[in-house]
């Protein structure tokens, strides 16, 4: 408690203590005291005194109070009554509150009376966001001029920290002085109010719920951002994409900003004051820096867009530096105007310039992913500008309902965030689809590359095999062929020297040599890679057939197709087809008793068909069983190359051989 000789209602010069001034002060006091004690109030005094018995719930007292502001820490509590209080020119709106008031000590003077027969307790609050709130009481009928400081707190309820309790006895009249400081934020307003004590919980609730629709929208957006945090962390855990750590940081900071903004709304707690003054802006700036880092990594700007990467990096460093300066000014000084200029006219302009630069750059690049991100940034920039205009000018879109959600700056900022998130998810879906396509293409390319390597390996193996076949065929021709030919020649020479004497063994040697030479020529023809063509196969069959029946009474005719396709036939397939035809010709020679044999060769795009027909006696069931081994060999050879063998025997015999080419 601090005391002074005179709690007067009019200001005096605090720096002079001349007896003449004291006389004037005491004279004024006794005149006013006389007015109060005789109930003959002047019109001015009566209009300024508030009857708490007439207050049902709460009453704004802006026009019933007197206001003054002074430089901080210059006026001691004992001299408050000496200040030059003036009429408060109506309630200050948030955007109308002068910045200089936030940097000064503020004082209110108001008058209360209780006309009821019982004591009445009310509560008083000078503004929504104020700290260092001290309330003093003076009794005009106290000749000693006591000046009493009321208790510092009302209850332990956090939402009542900005409220002081006042109790007036029956028929009591008192003058009250309030000393307070505004919180350093641009949402302050001077709205002094008297609240009935029993109505205080309902009043707190009504203030808390005045933005009910905005709170619902804010919590909804916060929930969406919370899911994006989980999604980003899940993407990082599964794919180790580091950029999603920064996106999780961005969404966490933004979610915290919105949630705390709504949850702490109109909460008169030290943490809420710190949040409104400093923390919310730091969180917003941190989220912007996180988003810029995410964008750089998400689009790989360092490699794909070097200019954009450098500019975003510069803006991030600029914001970090500005935050450091902002923090120094906040913690080391009491300045508000400088903080307001830095926040609303410097750093937020950097936000705006960053967004505009990114949008323009993305449009010029004509990249689909950049366009999605630019569309999101455009939405956020546009609605952030609307939010900024509402904050700085108090512009109301719905003038008939000042509490409408469409008059709230936070609503437009959150709406811009939702649109930005929608465009980001669209861009993310596009990027994922593009990445999937690129991964599929890369997989197909690797598959084709592996197939090509495998094909090259097989070709190398085949080339080695062909080379080996050519070498073996050359060695057989040069070594074995020459040896067999020498045996055949020597046997013929011996036969000529015997002059008609027949030696069976010598004849067998000559025949065996001839037969062996023919088989060896066939093997050499089969192994030689240059003969792996359909044309070579047909020519070899024709040459063998004509040569085979050349010295026999059987007439052999070979009918060739008009056009032989350019098809490759492997040595194994040529060998099986030729040996099957050779077996058929050998059987016809020995058992058909034919005078004519016709070989008809026809081709299509995918098949080779060879018919061997004779005009002999055909094959009956007994002969079929007798020569079953030779026929089964022909069938086995053709089936081993996915071909077929068929016998048609009525009067003549027709053997049909089909093989794929």
XYZ file of C-alpha atoms in Angstrom:
661
model
C 0.000 0.000 0.000
C 1.188 3.442 -0.843
C -0.344 6.551 0.729
C -0.531 10.200 -0.175
C -2.098 13.160 1.468
C -4.635 13.795 -1.272
C -6.210 11.488 -3.882
C -7.673 14.281 -5.939
C -9.764 13.861 -9.098
C -7.947 16.588 -11.032
C -4.290 16.664 -11.974
C -1.703 18.824 -10.259
C 1.857 19.641 -11.128
C 3.906 16.762 -9.695
C 7.119 18.719 -9.840
C 6.079 21.684 -7.693
C 5.119 21.732 -4.006
C 4.491 25.414 -3.417
C 2.084 26.075 -0.539
C -0.143 27.979 -2.950
C -0.573 24.891 -5.084
C -1.309 22.792 -2.025
C -3.985 25.248 -1.042
C -5.608 25.054 -4.461
C -5.447 21.255 -4.348
C -7.100 21.067 -0.944
C -9.754 23.560 -1.963
C -10.712 21.467 -5.007
C -10.790 18.340 -2.903
C -13.152 19.821 -0.340
C -15.436 21.187 -3.048
C -15.742 17.715 -4.606
C -16.101 16.114 -1.208
C -18.958 18.465 -0.458
C -20.628 17.503 -3.721
C -20.415 13.804 -2.920
C -21.550 14.109 0.682
C -24.563 16.312 -0.100
C -25.617 14.102 -3.121
C -25.776 17.227 -5.289
C -23.500 15.942 -8.099
C -22.653 18.132 -10.968
C -23.813 16.934 -14.377
C -20.221 15.970 -15.291
C -19.547 14.026 -12.104
C -22.867 12.207 -12.280
C -22.250 11.118 -15.847
C -18.802 9.710 -14.966
C -19.838 7.660 -11.931
C -20.935 4.054 -12.641
C -23.470 2.405 -10.394
C -22.340 -1.245 -10.032
C -25.787 -2.171 -8.677
C -27.214 -1.354 -12.100
C -24.805 -3.700 -13.919
C -26.521 -6.994 -14.622
C -23.726 -8.891 -16.395
C -20.965 -6.616 -17.657
C -20.559 -3.044 -18.832
C -17.938 -1.383 -21.066
C -16.744 1.794 -19.354
C -14.635 3.382 -22.061
C -16.665 6.558 -22.206
C -16.923 6.650 -18.405
C -13.165 6.557 -17.829
C -10.297 8.973 -18.125
C -7.049 7.919 -19.809
C -3.412 9.005 -19.724
C -0.079 7.617 -20.924
C 3.455 8.484 -19.852
C 6.981 7.287 -20.647
C 7.758 3.982 -18.980
C 9.019 3.889 -15.408
C 8.759 7.684 -15.003
C 5.664 7.949 -12.813
C 5.725 6.390 -9.316
C 2.525 4.820 -8.046
C 2.056 7.565 -5.459
C 1.842 10.222 -8.172
C -0.678 8.540 -10.454
C -3.517 10.767 -9.284
C -1.495 13.820 -10.404
C -1.515 12.788 -14.076
C -3.451 14.879 -16.627
C -6.268 12.391 -17.286
C -8.380 13.082 -20.379
C -11.584 11.634 -21.725
C -10.980 8.376 -23.575
C -12.094 9.031 -27.171
C -14.127 5.823 -27.449
C -12.806 2.295 -27.519
C -9.664 1.804 -29.548
C -9.995 -0.761 -32.270
C -6.962 -3.073 -32.720
C -5.704 -1.336 -35.852
C -6.422 2.100 -34.390
C -4.395 1.728 -31.202
C -1.386 4.059 -31.561
C 1.936 2.268 -31.421
C 3.367 4.812 -28.996
C 0.827 3.733 -26.343
C 2.302 0.214 -26.395
C 5.717 1.645 -25.564
C 4.390 3.736 -22.642
C 2.857 3.241 -19.243
C -0.932 3.564 -19.497
C -3.278 4.823 -16.796
C -7.057 4.796 -16.367
C -9.221 6.660 -13.880
C -12.860 5.674 -13.292
C -15.518 6.165 -10.605
C -17.776 3.508 -9.073
C -20.611 3.644 -6.575
C -22.868 1.103 -4.946
C -26.440 2.214 -4.373
C -27.465 -1.195 -3.069
C -27.956 -2.056 0.597
C -25.484 -4.950 0.404
C -21.877 -5.202 -0.699
C -21.313 -5.899 -4.363
C -18.227 -7.523 -5.879
C -17.307 -6.837 -9.492
C -14.263 -7.420 -11.685
C -12.371 -4.974 -13.823
C -10.181 -5.482 -16.901
C -8.616 -2.608 -18.892
C -7.853 -4.523 -22.104
C -7.530 -8.030 -23.539
C -3.732 -7.987 -23.821
C -2.097 -6.086 -21.005
C 0.528 -6.858 -18.402
C 1.809 -5.217 -15.208
C -1.830 -4.619 -14.341
C -2.083 -2.745 -10.991
C -5.283 -1.321 -9.507
C -5.487 1.445 -6.857
C -8.470 2.672 -4.841
C -9.072 6.048 -3.251
C -11.968 7.017 -1.007
C -13.208 10.581 -1.687
C -14.717 10.862 1.787
C -11.444 9.932 3.498
C -9.928 13.148 4.782
C -6.545 11.452 5.231
C -6.382 10.753 1.496
C -5.464 7.058 1.618
C -4.312 5.501 -1.677
C -4.744 1.702 -1.540
C -3.309 -0.897 -3.947
C -5.717 -3.771 -4.595
C -4.549 -7.432 -4.626
C -2.500 -8.464 -7.668
C -4.518 -11.541 -8.642
C -8.099 -12.670 -8.596
C -7.941 -16.480 -8.714
C -5.605 -19.204 -9.884
C -7.579 -19.534 -13.106
C -5.251 -18.730 -16.030
C -8.018 -16.963 -17.896
C -8.599 -14.565 -14.994
C -5.059 -13.237 -14.710
C -6.039 -10.077 -16.577
C -8.917 -9.310 -14.186
C -8.925 -7.557 -10.810
C -11.580 -7.913 -8.144
C -13.344 -4.840 -6.687
C -15.706 -4.900 -3.701
C -17.888 -1.900 -2.868
C -19.699 -1.669 0.423
C -23.333 -0.530 0.596
C -23.734 3.041 -0.611
C -19.971 3.369 -1.108
C -18.433 5.644 -3.750
C -14.776 5.340 -4.797
C -12.336 6.457 -7.423
C -10.022 3.850 -9.009
C -6.721 4.227 -10.796
C -5.394 1.504 -13.071
C -1.797 1.195 -14.200
C -0.924 -1.261 -16.976
C 1.187 -1.905 -20.066
C -0.029 -3.249 -23.369
C 1.437 -6.450 -24.721
C 3.729 -5.692 -27.666
C 1.410 -6.912 -30.388
C -0.786 -5.304 -33.011
C -4.012 -6.977 -31.825
C -4.297 -4.763 -28.723
C -7.417 -2.774 -27.980
C -8.349 -0.470 -25.096
C -11.650 -1.884 -23.830
C -12.046 -1.240 -20.072
C -14.942 -3.262 -18.689
C -16.737 -3.928 -15.386
C -17.969 -7.523 -14.955
C -20.220 -8.902 -12.243
C -18.172 -11.347 -10.161
C -20.691 -14.189 -10.420
C -20.837 -13.699 -14.212
C -17.044 -13.873 -14.712
C -16.890 -17.588 -15.793
C -19.667 -17.021 -18.333
C -17.975 -13.875 -19.568
C -14.684 -15.705 -20.004
C -16.510 -18.427 -21.914
C -18.316 -15.907 -24.103
C -15.035 -14.229 -24.965
C -13.467 -17.593 -25.661
C -16.342 -18.682 -27.899
C -16.800 -15.444 -29.791
C -14.760 -16.939 -32.647
C -16.328 -20.388 -32.472
C -16.506 -20.950 -36.246
C -12.934 -19.742 -36.685
C -11.792 -22.139 -33.954
C -13.553 -25.035 -35.664
C -11.903 -24.183 -38.973
C -8.520 -23.699 -37.286
C -8.664 -27.055 -35.499
C -9.710 -28.731 -38.762
C -6.743 -27.254 -40.610
C -4.481 -28.216 -37.693
C -5.741 -31.796 -37.952
C -4.981 -31.881 -41.675
C -1.485 -30.587 -41.031
C -1.040 -33.187 -38.269
C -1.796 -35.957 -40.749
C 0.708 -34.394 -43.153
C 3.337 -34.623 -40.398
C 2.668 -38.362 -40.035
C 2.671 -38.795 -43.809
C 5.988 -36.972 -44.204
C 7.641 -39.017 -41.470
C 6.283 -42.241 -43.016
C 7.701 -41.276 -46.412
C 11.063 -40.538 -44.837
C 11.136 -43.835 -42.930
C 10.226 -45.870 -46.021
C 12.217 -44.101 -48.729
C 14.777 -42.050 -46.753
C 13.903 -38.909 -48.692
C 15.513 -36.250 -46.493
C 13.395 -33.447 -47.919
C 10.331 -34.824 -46.129
C 12.039 -34.247 -42.776
C 11.997 -30.534 -43.608
C 8.388 -30.764 -44.810
C 7.458 -32.456 -41.530
C 9.197 -29.566 -39.730
C 7.283 -27.034 -41.838
C 3.902 -28.661 -41.177
C 4.693 -29.114 -37.461
C 5.553 -25.439 -37.022
C 2.516 -24.325 -39.016
C 0.238 -26.698 -37.101
C 1.655 -25.420 -33.795
C 1.171 -21.810 -34.920
C -2.508 -22.307 -35.756
C -3.362 -24.561 -32.816
C -1.793 -22.269 -30.205
C -3.355 -19.229 -31.865
C -6.805 -20.705 -31.345
C -6.206 -22.497 -28.051
C -4.635 -19.480 -26.324
C -7.107 -16.992 -27.777
C -8.011 -14.297 -25.203
C -6.025 -16.153 -22.546
C -4.441 -13.688 -20.104
C -1.385 -15.818 -19.314
C 2.313 -14.935 -19.488
C 2.864 -17.659 -22.080
C 0.106 -16.284 -24.321
C 1.599 -12.800 -24.047
C 5.020 -14.191 -24.969
C 3.408 -16.128 -27.816
C 1.584 -13.081 -29.197
C 4.593 -10.809 -28.846
C 7.388 -13.049 -30.073
C 6.853 -16.775 -30.405
C 4.132 -16.828 -33.072
C 6.215 -14.720 -35.436
C 9.311 -16.863 -34.828
C 7.288 -20.005 -35.537
C 5.930 -18.503 -38.752
C 9.395 -17.450 -39.923
C 10.830 -20.848 -39.014
C 8.098 -22.586 -41.023
C 8.882 -20.421 -44.068
C 12.601 -21.252 -43.814
C 11.778 -24.965 -43.475
C 9.507 -24.765 -46.529
C 12.201 -23.058 -48.597
C 14.726 -25.769 -47.693
C 12.146 -28.439 -48.531
C 11.407 -26.882 -51.923
C 15.116 -26.766 -52.784
C 15.554 -30.443 -51.999
C 12.189 -31.571 -53.378
C 12.851 -30.240 -56.872
C 16.649 -30.715 -56.616
C 17.100 -27.036 -57.435
C 20.873 -27.162 -56.932
C 21.228 -29.227 -60.110
C 18.026 -28.430 -62.013
C 17.471 -24.743 -61.189
C 20.717 -23.129 -59.918
C 19.365 -19.550 -59.956
C 16.277 -20.510 -57.947
C 18.435 -22.454 -55.507
C 20.729 -19.489 -54.886
C 17.821 -17.071 -54.407
C 15.948 -19.346 -51.993
C 19.164 -19.926 -50.064
C 19.723 -16.155 -49.886
C 16.147 -15.524 -48.688
C 16.536 -18.212 -46.000
C 19.723 -16.627 -44.695
C 18.076 -13.195 -44.820
C 15.128 -14.417 -42.743
C 17.399 -16.098 -40.209
C 19.413 -12.882 -39.858
C 16.238 -10.810 -39.506
C 14.985 -13.174 -36.785
C 18.229 -12.744 -34.871
C 17.899 -8.947 -35.028
C 14.207 -9.201 -34.068
C 15.137 -11.342 -31.054
C 17.820 -8.906 -29.930
C 15.393 -5.977 -30.117
C 12.682 -7.944 -28.322
C 14.758 -9.241 -25.420
C 17.053 -6.252 -24.892
C 14.645 -3.337 -25.410
C 11.056 -2.334 -24.749
C 10.530 -1.093 -28.288
C 7.320 -2.010 -30.052
C 7.254 0.271 -33.082
C 10.596 -1.087 -34.288
C 9.392 -4.665 -33.779
C 6.193 -3.889 -35.653
C 8.135 -2.343 -38.550
C 10.469 -5.349 -38.716
C 7.605 -7.845 -38.577
C 4.971 -6.263 -40.815
C 6.979 -4.022 -43.115
C 10.284 -5.862 -43.556
C 10.200 -9.584 -42.824
C 6.690 -10.174 -44.142
C 7.650 -8.259 -47.256
C 10.499 -10.725 -47.657
C 7.891 -13.505 -47.440
C 5.912 -11.763 -50.168
C 8.914 -11.162 -52.441
C 10.055 -14.765 -52.032
C 6.643 -16.058 -53.049
C 6.358 -13.695 -56.032
C 9.857 -14.578 -57.233
C 9.139 -18.312 -57.013
C 5.827 -17.913 -58.883
C 7.354 -15.863 -61.712
C 10.363 -18.173 -62.014
C 8.151 -21.271 -62.122
C 5.877 -19.815 -64.805
C 8.878 -18.967 -66.987
C 10.314 -22.491 -66.657
C 7.028 -24.096 -67.774
C 7.671 -27.170 -65.662
C 4.584 -29.092 -64.529
C 5.870 -29.819 -61.028
C 6.996 -26.211 -60.559
C 3.610 -25.031 -61.818
C 1.813 -27.072 -59.148
C 4.039 -25.616 -56.438
C 3.695 -22.114 -57.913
C -0.115 -22.428 -57.895
C 0.034 -23.328 -54.199
C 2.343 -20.410 -53.455
C 0.089 -18.075 -55.445
C -2.935 -19.124 -53.369
C -1.015 -18.657 -50.121
C 0.380 -15.266 -51.196
C -3.012 -13.917 -52.298
C -4.838 -14.919 -49.119
C -1.909 -13.865 -46.937
C -2.137 -10.408 -48.523
C -5.848 -10.294 -47.676
C -5.016 -11.359 -44.113
C -2.295 -8.700 -43.919
C -4.692 -5.983 -45.115
C -7.266 -6.969 -42.483
C -4.610 -6.886 -39.739
C -3.180 -3.498 -40.687
C -6.384 -1.688 -41.708
C -9.186 -3.457 -39.828
C -11.077 -3.969 -43.101
C -14.409 -5.766 -42.589
C -15.856 -7.791 -45.429
C -19.100 -8.418 -43.512
C -19.997 -5.101 -41.935
C -23.318 -6.273 -40.531
C -21.624 -8.904 -38.343
C -18.236 -7.862 -36.981
C -17.769 -11.321 -35.401
C -18.141 -13.083 -38.765
C -15.380 -15.526 -39.642
C -14.967 -13.669 -42.934
C -13.747 -10.646 -40.974
C -10.929 -12.620 -39.344
C -7.440 -12.332 -40.805
C -6.492 -15.805 -39.556
C -9.277 -17.412 -41.606
C -7.829 -16.203 -44.911
C -4.312 -17.249 -43.975
C -5.589 -20.727 -43.083
C -7.646 -20.923 -46.271
C -4.531 -20.087 -48.291
C -2.669 -22.846 -46.422
C -5.377 -25.377 -47.338
C -5.189 -24.419 -51.019
C -1.389 -24.535 -50.915
C -1.549 -27.994 -49.354
C -3.986 -29.177 -52.031
C -1.740 -28.015 -54.870
C 1.285 -29.518 -53.122
C -0.422 -32.912 -52.882
C -1.344 -32.660 -56.569
C 2.278 -31.882 -57.388
C 3.424 -34.741 -55.158
C 1.063 -37.156 -56.948
C 2.389 -35.934 -60.302
C 5.990 -36.351 -59.126
C 5.290 -39.840 -57.802
C 3.659 -40.857 -61.079
C 6.566 -39.406 -63.026
C 9.046 -41.194 -60.771
C 7.171 -44.479 -61.218
C 7.237 -44.059 -64.991
C 10.933 -43.246 -64.903
C 11.615 -46.230 -62.664
C 9.665 -48.507 -65.027
C 11.574 -47.100 -67.981
C 14.846 -47.590 -66.146
C 13.851 -51.140 -65.262
C 12.944 -51.849 -68.873
C 16.192 -50.295 -70.032
C 18.186 -52.430 -67.616
C 16.187 -55.474 -68.664
C 16.865 -54.784 -72.335
C 20.487 -54.119 -71.518
C 20.745 -57.442 -69.686
C 18.956 -59.217 -72.502
C 21.295 -57.611 -74.997
C 24.293 -58.700 -72.963
C 22.865 -62.198 -72.668
C 22.177 -62.242 -76.394
C 25.693 -61.040 -77.098
C 26.989 -63.771 -74.810
C 24.897 -66.386 -76.600
C 26.017 -65.032 -79.945
C 29.595 -65.256 -78.766
C 29.014 -68.858 -77.670
C 27.312 -69.643 -80.955
C 30.106 -67.982 -82.868
C 32.601 -70.055 -80.901
C 30.585 -73.173 -81.625
C 30.339 -72.312 -85.285
C 34.051 -71.663 -85.391
C 34.667 -74.989 -83.685
C 32.310 -76.732 -86.108
C 34.070 -75.146 -89.037
C 37.418 -76.223 -87.627
C 36.257 -79.783 -87.054
C 34.670 -79.982 -90.521
C 37.868 -78.616 -92.056
C 39.978 -81.132 -90.120
C 37.663 -83.965 -91.139
C 37.804 -82.879 -94.755
C 41.545 -82.416 -94.739
C 42.593 -85.373 -92.574
C 39.882 -88.025 -92.555
C 38.619 -87.219 -96.016
C 42.008 -87.509 -97.577
C 42.638 -90.789 -95.718
C 39.329 -92.365 -96.746
C 39.832 -91.158 -100.288
C 43.283 -92.772 -100.297
C 41.812 -96.080 -99.081
C 39.184 -95.949 -101.802
C 41.784 -95.170 -104.502
C 44.118 -97.924 -103.309
C 41.268 -100.425 -103.341
C 40.384 -99.431 -106.890
C 44.048 -99.714 -107.905
C 44.218 -103.203 -106.379
C 41.046 -104.223 -108.227
C 42.532 -103.037 -111.506
C 45.756 -104.932 -110.914
C 43.922 -108.193 -110.234
C 42.631 -108.083 -113.840
C 39.147 -109.420 -113.260
C 39.800 -111.609 -110.283
C 37.144 -110.788 -107.736
C 38.228 -110.537 -104.176
C 35.153 -110.088 -101.951
C 37.084 -108.460 -99.139
C 38.599 -105.914 -101.511
C 35.132 -105.124 -102.872
C 33.855 -104.632 -99.348
C 36.769 -102.316 -98.569
C 35.980 -100.227 -101.647
C 32.245 -100.072 -100.860
C 32.889 -99.260 -97.206
C 35.281 -96.522 -98.194
C 32.728 -95.052 -100.594
C 29.987 -95.247 -97.966
C 32.222 -93.776 -95.281
C 33.259 -90.973 -97.603
C 29.625 -90.141 -98.295
C 28.730 -90.123 -94.598
C 31.734 -87.988 -93.804
C 30.779 -85.506 -96.526
C 27.304 -85.363 -95.018
C 28.726 -84.699 -91.552
C 31.047 -82.038 -92.930
C 28.142 -80.396 -94.760
C 26.083 -80.493 -91.580
C 28.767 -78.947 -89.395
C 29.780 -76.165 -91.747
C 28.085 -72.952 -90.590
C 27.961 -71.463 -94.067
C 25.415 -74.162 -94.986
C 22.909 -73.129 -92.271
C 20.333 -71.947 -94.805
C 17.159 -73.402 -96.273
C 18.529 -72.943 -99.770
C 21.607 -75.048 -98.922
C 19.423 -77.817 -97.467
C 17.194 -78.029 -100.540
C 20.153 -77.958 -102.904
C 21.937 -80.699 -100.964
C 18.847 -82.945 -100.926
C 18.363 -82.451 -104.665
C 22.020 -83.164 -105.449
C 22.070 -86.295 -103.267
C 18.835 -87.688 -104.738
C 19.913 -87.226 -108.343
C 23.367 -88.661 -107.656
C 21.883 -91.565 -105.658
C 19.593 -92.730 -108.490
C 21.941 -91.762 -111.292
C 23.195 -95.295 -112.087
C 19.914 -97.069 -111.290
C 16.859 -97.898 -113.416
C 14.764 -95.610 -111.219
C 14.008 -92.196 -112.643
C 14.276 -89.485 -109.991
C 12.578 -86.105 -110.350
C 12.926 -83.229 -107.914
C 10.319 -80.431 -107.895
C 11.603 -77.254 -106.238
C 9.506 -74.319 -104.975
C 9.410 -71.239 -107.239
C 10.847 -69.068 -104.467
C 12.995 -70.278 -101.627
C 12.715 -68.073 -98.492
C 15.830 -66.643 -96.930
C 15.608 -68.673 -93.746
C 18.248 -69.959 -91.387
C 18.264 -73.707 -90.621
C 20.604 -74.980 -87.934
C 23.035 -77.795 -88.563
C 21.138 -80.176 -86.255
C 17.874 -79.548 -88.065
C 19.503 -79.929 -91.500
C 21.103 -83.186 -90.427
C 17.830 -84.730 -89.161
C 15.866 -83.658 -92.257
C 18.528 -84.891 -94.669
C 19.022 -88.241 -92.905
C 15.232 -88.780 -92.889
C 15.048 -88.089 -96.629
C 18.094 -90.250 -97.214
C 16.440 -93.122 -95.286
C 13.278 -92.705 -97.362
C 15.245 -92.817 -100.625
C 17.179 -95.843 -99.454
C 13.941 -97.707 -98.590
C 12.436 -96.792 -101.941
C 15.557 -98.025 -103.714
C 15.515 -101.387 -101.954
C 11.848 -102.265 -101.493
C 9.491 -100.152 -103.626
C 10.151 -101.863 -107.005
C 9.395 -98.427 -108.436
C 10.512 -97.046 -111.759
C 9.903 -93.426 -110.809
C 10.491 -91.423 -107.648
C 9.343 -87.866 -107.297
C 10.551 -85.491 -104.593
C 8.261 -82.453 -104.133
C 9.661 -79.637 -102.008
C 7.364 -76.755 -100.969
C 7.788 -73.928 -98.488
C 5.727 -71.354 -96.636
C 6.669 -68.564 -94.285
C 7.111 -70.925 -91.357
C 7.141 -74.502 -92.677
C 9.148 -76.760 -95.025
C 7.305 -79.736 -96.539
C 9.018 -82.535 -98.513
C 7.056 -85.358 -100.150
C 8.769 -88.516 -101.444
C 6.405 -90.419 -103.770
C 7.061 -93.541 -105.885
C 5.040 -95.696 -108.280
C 6.082 -98.930 -106.597
C 4.125 -101.637 -104.841
C 3.548 -99.569 -101.707
C 3.871 -100.767 -98.178
C 1.545 -103.419 -96.752
C 1.127 -104.247 -93.100
C 3.747 -107.046 -93.155
C 6.330 -104.770 -94.813
C 5.447 -101.991 -92.405
C 6.322 -104.281 -89.495
C 9.449 -105.501 -91.302
C 10.735 -101.988 -91.939
C 9.326 -100.506 -88.777
C 12.765 -99.646 -87.396
C 13.658 -97.408 -90.334
C 10.270 -95.671 -90.282
C 10.464 -95.137 -86.546
C 13.901 -93.572 -86.987
C 12.478 -91.129 -89.521
C 9.592 -90.251 -87.193
C 11.961 -89.820 -84.230
C 14.271 -87.551 -86.197
C 11.412 -85.327 -87.382
C 9.792 -85.085 -83.948
C 13.152 -84.134 -82.389
C 13.069 -80.934 -84.439
C 9.326 -80.276 -83.744
C 8.409 -81.654 -87.138
C 6.134 -84.469 -88.308
C 6.297 -87.612 -90.464
C 3.341 -89.187 -92.263
C 2.925 -92.283 -94.497
C 0.248 -92.556 -97.209
C 0.224 -95.968 -98.848
C -2.558 -97.071 -101.203
C -1.201 -98.300 -104.511
C 1.775 -96.003 -104.318
C 3.700 -94.858 -101.297
C 3.930 -91.199 -100.271
C 6.094 -90.103 -97.360
C 5.520 -86.562 -96.103
C 8.067 -84.704 -93.977
C 7.202 -81.347 -92.362
C 9.510 -79.176 -90.289
C 9.333 -75.597 -88.961
C 11.735 -73.048 -90.405
